Short mmCIF file of C-alpha atoms and ligand atoms in Angstrom, two decimals:
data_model
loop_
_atom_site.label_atom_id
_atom_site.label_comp_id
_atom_site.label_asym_id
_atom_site.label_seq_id
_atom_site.Cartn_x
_atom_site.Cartn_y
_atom_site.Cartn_z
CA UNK A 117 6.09 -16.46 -15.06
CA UNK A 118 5.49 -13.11 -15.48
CA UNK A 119 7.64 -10.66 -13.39
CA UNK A 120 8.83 -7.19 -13.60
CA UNK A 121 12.75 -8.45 -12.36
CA UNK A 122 15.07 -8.10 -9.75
CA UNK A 123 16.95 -5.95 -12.08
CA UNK A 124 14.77 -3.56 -12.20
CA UNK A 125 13.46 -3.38 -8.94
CA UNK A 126 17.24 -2.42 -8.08
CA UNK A 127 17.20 0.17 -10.59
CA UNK A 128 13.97 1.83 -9.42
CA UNK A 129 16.10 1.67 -6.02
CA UNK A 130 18.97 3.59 -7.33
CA UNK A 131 16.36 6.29 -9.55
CA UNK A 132 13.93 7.14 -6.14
CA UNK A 133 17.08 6.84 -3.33
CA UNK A 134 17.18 10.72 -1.68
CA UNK A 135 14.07 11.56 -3.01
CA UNK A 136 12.08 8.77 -1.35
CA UNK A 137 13.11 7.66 3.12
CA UNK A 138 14.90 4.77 3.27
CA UNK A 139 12.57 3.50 6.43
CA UNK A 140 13.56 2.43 9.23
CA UNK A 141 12.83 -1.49 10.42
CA UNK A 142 12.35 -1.60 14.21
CA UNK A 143 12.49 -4.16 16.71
CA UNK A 144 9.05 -4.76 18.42
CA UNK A 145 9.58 -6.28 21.98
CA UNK A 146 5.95 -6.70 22.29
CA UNK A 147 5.33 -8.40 19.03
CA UNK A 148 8.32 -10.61 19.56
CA UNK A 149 6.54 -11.54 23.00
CA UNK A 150 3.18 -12.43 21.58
CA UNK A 151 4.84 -14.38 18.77
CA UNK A 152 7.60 -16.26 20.24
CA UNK A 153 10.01 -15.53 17.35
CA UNK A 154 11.82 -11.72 16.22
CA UNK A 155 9.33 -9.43 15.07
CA UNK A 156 10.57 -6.25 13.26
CA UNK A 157 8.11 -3.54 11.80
CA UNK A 158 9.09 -1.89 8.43
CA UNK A 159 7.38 1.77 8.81
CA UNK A 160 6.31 3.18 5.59
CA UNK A 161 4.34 4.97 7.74
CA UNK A 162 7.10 6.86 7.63
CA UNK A 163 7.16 8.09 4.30
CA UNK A 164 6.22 12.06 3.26
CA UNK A 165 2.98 11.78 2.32
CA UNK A 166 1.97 9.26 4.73
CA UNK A 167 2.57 5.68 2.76
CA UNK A 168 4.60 3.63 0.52
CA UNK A 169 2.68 4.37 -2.68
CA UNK A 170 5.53 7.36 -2.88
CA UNK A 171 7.84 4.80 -3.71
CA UNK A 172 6.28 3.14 -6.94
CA UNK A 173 4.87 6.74 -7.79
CA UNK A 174 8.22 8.49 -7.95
CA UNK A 175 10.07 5.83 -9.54
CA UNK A 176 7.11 6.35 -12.54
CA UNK A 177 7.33 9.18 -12.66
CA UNK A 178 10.86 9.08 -13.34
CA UNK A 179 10.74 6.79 -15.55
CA UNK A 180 8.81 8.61 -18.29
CA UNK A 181 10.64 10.02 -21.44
CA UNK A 182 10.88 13.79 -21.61
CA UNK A 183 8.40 14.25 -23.77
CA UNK A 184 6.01 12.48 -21.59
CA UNK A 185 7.10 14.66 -18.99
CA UNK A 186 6.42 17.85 -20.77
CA UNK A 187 2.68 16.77 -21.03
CA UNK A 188 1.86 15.15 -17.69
CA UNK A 189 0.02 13.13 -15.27
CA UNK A 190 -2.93 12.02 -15.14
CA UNK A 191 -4.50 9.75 -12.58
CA UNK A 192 -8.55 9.24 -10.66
CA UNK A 193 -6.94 8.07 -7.29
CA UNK A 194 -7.84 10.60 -4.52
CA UNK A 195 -6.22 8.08 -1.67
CA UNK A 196 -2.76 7.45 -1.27
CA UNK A 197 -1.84 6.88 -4.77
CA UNK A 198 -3.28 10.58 -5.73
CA UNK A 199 -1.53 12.20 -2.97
CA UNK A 200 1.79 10.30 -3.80
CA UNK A 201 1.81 10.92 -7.79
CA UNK A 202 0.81 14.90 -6.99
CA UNK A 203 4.13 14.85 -4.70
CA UNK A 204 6.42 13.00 -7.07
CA UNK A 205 4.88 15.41 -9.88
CA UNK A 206 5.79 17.90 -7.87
CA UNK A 207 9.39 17.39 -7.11
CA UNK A 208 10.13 16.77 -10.53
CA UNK A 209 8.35 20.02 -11.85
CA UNK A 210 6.13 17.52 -14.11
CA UNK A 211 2.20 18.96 -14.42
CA UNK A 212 -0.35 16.20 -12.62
CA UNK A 213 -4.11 16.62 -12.83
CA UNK A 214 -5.88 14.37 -10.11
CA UNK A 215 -9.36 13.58 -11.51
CA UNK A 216 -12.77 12.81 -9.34
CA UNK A 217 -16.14 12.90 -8.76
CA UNK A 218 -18.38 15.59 -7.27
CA UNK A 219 -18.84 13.11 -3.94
CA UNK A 220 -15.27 12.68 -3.03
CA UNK A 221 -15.07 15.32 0.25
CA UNK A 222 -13.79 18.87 0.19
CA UNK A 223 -10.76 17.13 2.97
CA UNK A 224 -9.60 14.83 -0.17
CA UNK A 225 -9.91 17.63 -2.41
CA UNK A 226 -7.81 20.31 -0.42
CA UNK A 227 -5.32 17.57 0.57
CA UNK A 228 -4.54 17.36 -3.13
CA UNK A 229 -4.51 20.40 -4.06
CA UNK A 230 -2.01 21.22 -0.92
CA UNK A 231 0.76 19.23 -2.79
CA UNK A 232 0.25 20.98 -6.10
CA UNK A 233 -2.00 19.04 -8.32
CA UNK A 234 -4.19 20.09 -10.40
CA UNK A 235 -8.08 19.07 -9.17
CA UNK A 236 -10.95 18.25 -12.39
CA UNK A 237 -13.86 17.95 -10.66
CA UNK A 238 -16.60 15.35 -12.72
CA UNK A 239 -19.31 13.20 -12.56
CA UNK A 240 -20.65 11.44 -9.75
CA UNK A 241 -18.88 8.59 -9.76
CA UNK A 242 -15.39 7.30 -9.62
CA UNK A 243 -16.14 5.64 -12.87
CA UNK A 244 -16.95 9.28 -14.31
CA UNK A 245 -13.85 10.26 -13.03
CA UNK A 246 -11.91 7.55 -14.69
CA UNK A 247 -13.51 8.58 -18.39
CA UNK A 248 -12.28 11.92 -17.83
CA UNK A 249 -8.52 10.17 -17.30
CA UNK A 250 -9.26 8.40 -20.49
CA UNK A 251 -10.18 11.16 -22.27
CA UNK A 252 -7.16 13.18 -21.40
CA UNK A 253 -4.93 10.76 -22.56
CA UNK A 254 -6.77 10.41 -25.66
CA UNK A 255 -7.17 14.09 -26.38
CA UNK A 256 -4.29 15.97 -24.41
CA UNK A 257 -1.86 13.32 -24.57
CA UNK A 258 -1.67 13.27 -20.58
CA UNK A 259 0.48 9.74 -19.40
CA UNK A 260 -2.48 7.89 -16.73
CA UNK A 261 -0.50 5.70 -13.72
CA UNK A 262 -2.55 3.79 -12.22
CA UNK A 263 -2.04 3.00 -8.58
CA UNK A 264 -0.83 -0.65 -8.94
CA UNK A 265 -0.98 -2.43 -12.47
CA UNK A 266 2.26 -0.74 -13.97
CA UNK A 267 6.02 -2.15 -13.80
CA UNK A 268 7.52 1.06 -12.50
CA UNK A 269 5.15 0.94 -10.19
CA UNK A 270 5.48 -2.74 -8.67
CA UNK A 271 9.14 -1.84 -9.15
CA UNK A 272 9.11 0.97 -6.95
CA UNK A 273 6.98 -0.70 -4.11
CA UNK A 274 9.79 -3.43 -4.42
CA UNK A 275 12.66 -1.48 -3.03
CA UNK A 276 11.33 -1.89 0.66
CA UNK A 277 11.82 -6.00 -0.24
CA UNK A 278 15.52 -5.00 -1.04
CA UNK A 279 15.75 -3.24 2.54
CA UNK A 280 14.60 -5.72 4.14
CA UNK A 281 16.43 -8.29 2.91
CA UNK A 282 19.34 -6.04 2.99
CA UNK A 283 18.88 -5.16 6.86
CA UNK A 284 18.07 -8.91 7.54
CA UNK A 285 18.96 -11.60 5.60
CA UNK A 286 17.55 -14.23 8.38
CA UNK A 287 14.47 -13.04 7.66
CA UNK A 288 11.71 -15.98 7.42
CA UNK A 289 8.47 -14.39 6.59
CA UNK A 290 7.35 -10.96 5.42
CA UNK A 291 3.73 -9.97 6.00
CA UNK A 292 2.20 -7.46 3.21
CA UNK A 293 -1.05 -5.51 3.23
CA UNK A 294 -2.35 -6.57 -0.04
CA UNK A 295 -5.30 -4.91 -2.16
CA UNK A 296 -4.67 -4.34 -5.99
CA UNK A 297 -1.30 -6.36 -5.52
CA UNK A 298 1.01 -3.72 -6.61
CA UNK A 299 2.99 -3.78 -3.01
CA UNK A 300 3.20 -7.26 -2.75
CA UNK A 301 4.37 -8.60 -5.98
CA UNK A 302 6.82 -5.89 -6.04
CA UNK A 303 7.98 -7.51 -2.60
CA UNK A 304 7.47 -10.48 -3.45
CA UNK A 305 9.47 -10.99 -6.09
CA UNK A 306 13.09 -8.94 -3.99
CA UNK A 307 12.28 -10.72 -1.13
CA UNK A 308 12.18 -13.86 -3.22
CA UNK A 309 15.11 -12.97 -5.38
CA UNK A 310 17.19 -12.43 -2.58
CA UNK A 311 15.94 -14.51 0.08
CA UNK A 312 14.72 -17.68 -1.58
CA UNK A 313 14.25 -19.34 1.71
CA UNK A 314 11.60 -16.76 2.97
CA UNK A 315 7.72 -16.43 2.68
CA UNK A 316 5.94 -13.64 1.81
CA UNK A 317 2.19 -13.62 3.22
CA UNK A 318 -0.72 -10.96 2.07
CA UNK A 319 -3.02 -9.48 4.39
CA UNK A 320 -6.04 -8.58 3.19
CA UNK A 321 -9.97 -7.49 5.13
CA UNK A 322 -12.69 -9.84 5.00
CA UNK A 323 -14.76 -7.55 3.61
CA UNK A 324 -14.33 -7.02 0.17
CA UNK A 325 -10.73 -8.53 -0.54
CA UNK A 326 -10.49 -8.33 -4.41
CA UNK A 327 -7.15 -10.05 -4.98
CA UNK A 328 -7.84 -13.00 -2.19
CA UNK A 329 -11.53 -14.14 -4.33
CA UNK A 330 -9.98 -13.43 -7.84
CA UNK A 331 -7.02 -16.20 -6.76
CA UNK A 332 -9.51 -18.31 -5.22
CA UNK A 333 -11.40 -17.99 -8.74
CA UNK A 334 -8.42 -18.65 -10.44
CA UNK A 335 -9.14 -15.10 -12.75
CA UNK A 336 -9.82 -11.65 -11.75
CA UNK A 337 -13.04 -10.94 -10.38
CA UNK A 338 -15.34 -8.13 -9.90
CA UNK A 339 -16.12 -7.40 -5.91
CA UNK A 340 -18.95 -5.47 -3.86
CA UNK A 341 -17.06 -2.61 -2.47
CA UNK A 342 -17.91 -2.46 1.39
CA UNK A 343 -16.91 0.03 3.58
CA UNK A 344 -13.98 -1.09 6.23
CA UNK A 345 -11.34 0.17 8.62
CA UNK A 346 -9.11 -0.92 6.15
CA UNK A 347 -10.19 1.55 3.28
CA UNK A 348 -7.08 1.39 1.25
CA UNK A 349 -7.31 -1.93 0.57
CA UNK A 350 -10.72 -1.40 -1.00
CA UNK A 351 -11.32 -1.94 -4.31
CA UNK A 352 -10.84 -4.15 -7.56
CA UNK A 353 -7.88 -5.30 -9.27
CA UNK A 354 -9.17 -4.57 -12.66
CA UNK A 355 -10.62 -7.47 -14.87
CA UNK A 356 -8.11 -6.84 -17.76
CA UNK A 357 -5.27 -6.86 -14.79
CA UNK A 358 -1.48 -7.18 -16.49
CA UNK A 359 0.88 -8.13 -14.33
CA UNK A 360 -0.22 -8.07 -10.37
CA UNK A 361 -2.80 -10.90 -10.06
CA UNK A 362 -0.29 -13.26 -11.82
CA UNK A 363 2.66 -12.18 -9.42
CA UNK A 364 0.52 -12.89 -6.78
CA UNK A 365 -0.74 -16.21 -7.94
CA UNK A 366 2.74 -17.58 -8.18
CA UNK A 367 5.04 -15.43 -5.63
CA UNK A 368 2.87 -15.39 -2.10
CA UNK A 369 2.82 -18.36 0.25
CA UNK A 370 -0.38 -17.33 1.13
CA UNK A 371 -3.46 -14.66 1.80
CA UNK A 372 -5.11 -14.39 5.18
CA UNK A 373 -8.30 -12.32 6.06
CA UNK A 374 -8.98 -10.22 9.13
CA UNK A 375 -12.37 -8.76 10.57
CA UNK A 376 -13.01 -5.08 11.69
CA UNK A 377 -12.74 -5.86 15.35
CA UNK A 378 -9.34 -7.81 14.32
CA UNK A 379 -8.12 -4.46 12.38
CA UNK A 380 -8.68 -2.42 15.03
CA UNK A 381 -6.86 -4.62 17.17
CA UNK A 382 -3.82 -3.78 15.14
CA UNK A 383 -4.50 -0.23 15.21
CA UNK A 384 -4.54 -0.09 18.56
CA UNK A 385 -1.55 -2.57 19.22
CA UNK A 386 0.22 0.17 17.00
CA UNK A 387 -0.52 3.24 18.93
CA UNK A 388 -0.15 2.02 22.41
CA UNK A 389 2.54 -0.38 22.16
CA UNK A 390 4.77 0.75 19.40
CA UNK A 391 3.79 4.27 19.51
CA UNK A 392 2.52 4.83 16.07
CA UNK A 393 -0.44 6.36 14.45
CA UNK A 394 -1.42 3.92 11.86
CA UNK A 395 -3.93 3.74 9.34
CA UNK A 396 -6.22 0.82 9.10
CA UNK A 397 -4.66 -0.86 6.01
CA UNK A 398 -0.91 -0.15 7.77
CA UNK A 399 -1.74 -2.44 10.83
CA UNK A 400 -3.30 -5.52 9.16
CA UNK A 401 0.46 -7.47 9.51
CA UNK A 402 0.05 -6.47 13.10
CA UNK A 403 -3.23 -7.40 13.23
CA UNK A 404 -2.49 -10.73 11.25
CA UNK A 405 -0.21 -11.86 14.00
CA UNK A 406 -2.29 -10.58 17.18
CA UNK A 407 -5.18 -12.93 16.07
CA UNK A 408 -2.67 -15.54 15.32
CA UNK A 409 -3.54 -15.64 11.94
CA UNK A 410 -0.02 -17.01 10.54
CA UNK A 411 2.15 -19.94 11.11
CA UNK A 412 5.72 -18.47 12.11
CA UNK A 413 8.83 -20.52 11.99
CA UNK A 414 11.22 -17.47 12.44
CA UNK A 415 12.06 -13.99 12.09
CA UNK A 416 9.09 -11.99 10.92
CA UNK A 417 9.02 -8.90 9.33
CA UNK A 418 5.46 -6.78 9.38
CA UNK A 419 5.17 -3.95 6.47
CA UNK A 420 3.57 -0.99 7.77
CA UNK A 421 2.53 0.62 4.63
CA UNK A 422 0.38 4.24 5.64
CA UNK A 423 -0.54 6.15 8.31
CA UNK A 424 -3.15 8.56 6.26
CA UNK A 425 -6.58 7.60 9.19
CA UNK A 426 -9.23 10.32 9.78
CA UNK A 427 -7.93 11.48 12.98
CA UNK A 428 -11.62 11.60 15.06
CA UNK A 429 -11.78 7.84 13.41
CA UNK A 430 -8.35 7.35 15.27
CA UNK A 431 -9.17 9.00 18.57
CA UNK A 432 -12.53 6.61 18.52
CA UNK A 433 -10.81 3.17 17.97
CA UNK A 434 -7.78 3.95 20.37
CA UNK A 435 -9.84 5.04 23.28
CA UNK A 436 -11.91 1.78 23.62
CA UNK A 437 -8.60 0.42 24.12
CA UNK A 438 -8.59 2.74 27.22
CA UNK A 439 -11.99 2.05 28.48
CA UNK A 440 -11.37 -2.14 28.03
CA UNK A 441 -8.53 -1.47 30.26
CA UNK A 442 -10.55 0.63 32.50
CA UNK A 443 -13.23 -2.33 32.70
CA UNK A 444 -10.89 -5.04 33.21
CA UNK A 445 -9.71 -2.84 36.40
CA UNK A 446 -6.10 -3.28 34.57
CA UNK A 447 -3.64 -0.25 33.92
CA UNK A 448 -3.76 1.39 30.50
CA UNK A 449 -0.27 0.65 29.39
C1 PLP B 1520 -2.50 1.11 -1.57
C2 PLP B 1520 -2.26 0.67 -0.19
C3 PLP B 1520 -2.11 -0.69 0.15
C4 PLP B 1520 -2.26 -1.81 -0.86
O1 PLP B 1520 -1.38 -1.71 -1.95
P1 PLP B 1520 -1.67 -2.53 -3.29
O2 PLP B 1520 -0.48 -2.33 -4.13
O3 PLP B 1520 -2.92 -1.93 -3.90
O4 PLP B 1520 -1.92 -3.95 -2.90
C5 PLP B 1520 -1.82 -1.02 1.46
N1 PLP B 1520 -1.72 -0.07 2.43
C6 PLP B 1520 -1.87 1.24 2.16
C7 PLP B 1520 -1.73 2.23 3.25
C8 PLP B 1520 -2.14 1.66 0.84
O5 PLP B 1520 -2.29 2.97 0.57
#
């Protein structure tokens, strides 16, 4: 099998510890209602710059030799992954240039540039923007991490299975948003190294979920890109993919698929029960078990992996929440 090891998940705990939060993993009372077993909630939400990815970028980051670091980063992510490598750049004085196209909005752009990368605006498409990644490694001997495909970077994203199992070693199944793969088989394989009892599930949209059709196919696949609520889980897992499709294949139990309306169930669930603003990718676990999506036989742990939403976006899903309520004659709780 291939597998980046417990050992070094564990050392990419010790390397990012202080410079990463240790989150916190809260009981939900409402959850644990629905659900009829112990529902916790492990907020990455929590994290400085708004997700997980911090984790698996910072422990890359300091993994690279000095000489590496002298040079720099180079990466085309403007989501999460961008704003987590420019941070962990950042805090280790180490130069990162964030690549992308002309179309990516002036929002993404400043947000970037607010934690100290360098922007290289060009092209017009995010395949532009990858050349010019190439070509910088090429030609100014820049080190590219990508967002998931990378073993300090499924390393990284595998400390929060070592908290969890730390915090609760009953634990029975953990639910993981799952796009590119790079959060869940780093999860996968510390939950499953220290908790062999325990099933890990992935949570994915049903439109456009990369990683769920390229294990159906039994390969990596190419998918349509369509726009969701969910629009850190978009996109592919890369057709010459390394590690991430194969930890999936053999480490998760299983991948279940949610709709829009389902999503923004768990958005909402998020906000007005548990009091947290969560991104559309961070509330698919919570979505997962509101539609009753998973079989649970005990204590269930949901990751909450970003909070990063456009904030009108936000306001918009939340207050039909308000006006069902409303409708229904019921009190908005
Ligand atoms: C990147 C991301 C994911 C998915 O992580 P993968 O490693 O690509 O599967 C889930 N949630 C959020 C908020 C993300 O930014």
């Amino acid at each position: 099998m291939i597998a980046v090891g417990l050992d070094r998940i564990a050392r990419a705990h010790e390397r990012i510890s202080g410079r990463v939060r240790y989150t916190p993993l809260v009981f939900s009372p409402g959850l644990s209602a629905v659900c009829g077993v112990p529902v916790h909630l492990k907020l990455e939400c929590h994290q400085p710059t708004g997700s997980f990815k911090l984790r698996g970028a910072t422990n890359a980051v300091l993994s690279l030799s000095d000489e590496a670091k002298k040079r720099g980063l180079v990466t085309a992510s403007t989501g999460n992954h961008g704003r987590a490598l420019a941070h962990a750049a950042k805090a280790e004085g180490v130069r990162a240039v964030i690549c992308m196209s002309a179309l990516v909005p002036a929002n993404k752009v400043d947000a970037v540039r607010a934690l100290g990368a360098e922007v290289r605006i060009v092209g017009r498409s995010q395949d532009d923007a990858q050349a010019e990644v190439d070509r910088l490694v090429r030609e100014e001997g820049l080190t590219a991490i990508p967002p998931f495909d990378h073993a300090e970077v499924i390393a990284g994203q595998g400390t929060i299975g070592l908290e969890i199992a730390d915090a609760r070693s009953d634990t029975e199944l953990v639910l993981v948003p799952l796009s590119g793969g790079g959060l869940a088989a780093g999860v996968a394989e510390a939950i499953k190294g220290r908790l062999p009892q325990a099933r890990v599930i992935g949570v994915s949209m049903e439109r456009g979920a990369a990683m769920y059709e390229s294990l159906r196919a039994g390969k990596p696949l190419p998918v349509e890109e369509l726009e969701t609520l969910a629009d850190s889980l978009g996109g592919g897992i890369g057709l010459e993919n390394r590690y991430t499709f194969a930890m999936c294949r053999d480490l998760l139990e299983d991948v279940v698929l949610l709709s829009e309306e389902e999503i923004a169930e768990g958005v909402r669930h998020a906000f007005a029960a548990e009091g947290e603003m969560v991104e559309g990718a961070g509330a698919v676990g919570i979505a997962a078990l509101l539609a009753k999506k998973v079989e649970l036989r005990g204590p269930t742990v949901v990751l909450v992996s970003g909070r990063n939403i456009d904030e009108a976006l936000h306001r918009r899903i939340v207050d039909i929440d308000g006006l069902k309520a409303m409708s229904a004659g019921g009190p908005v709780p």
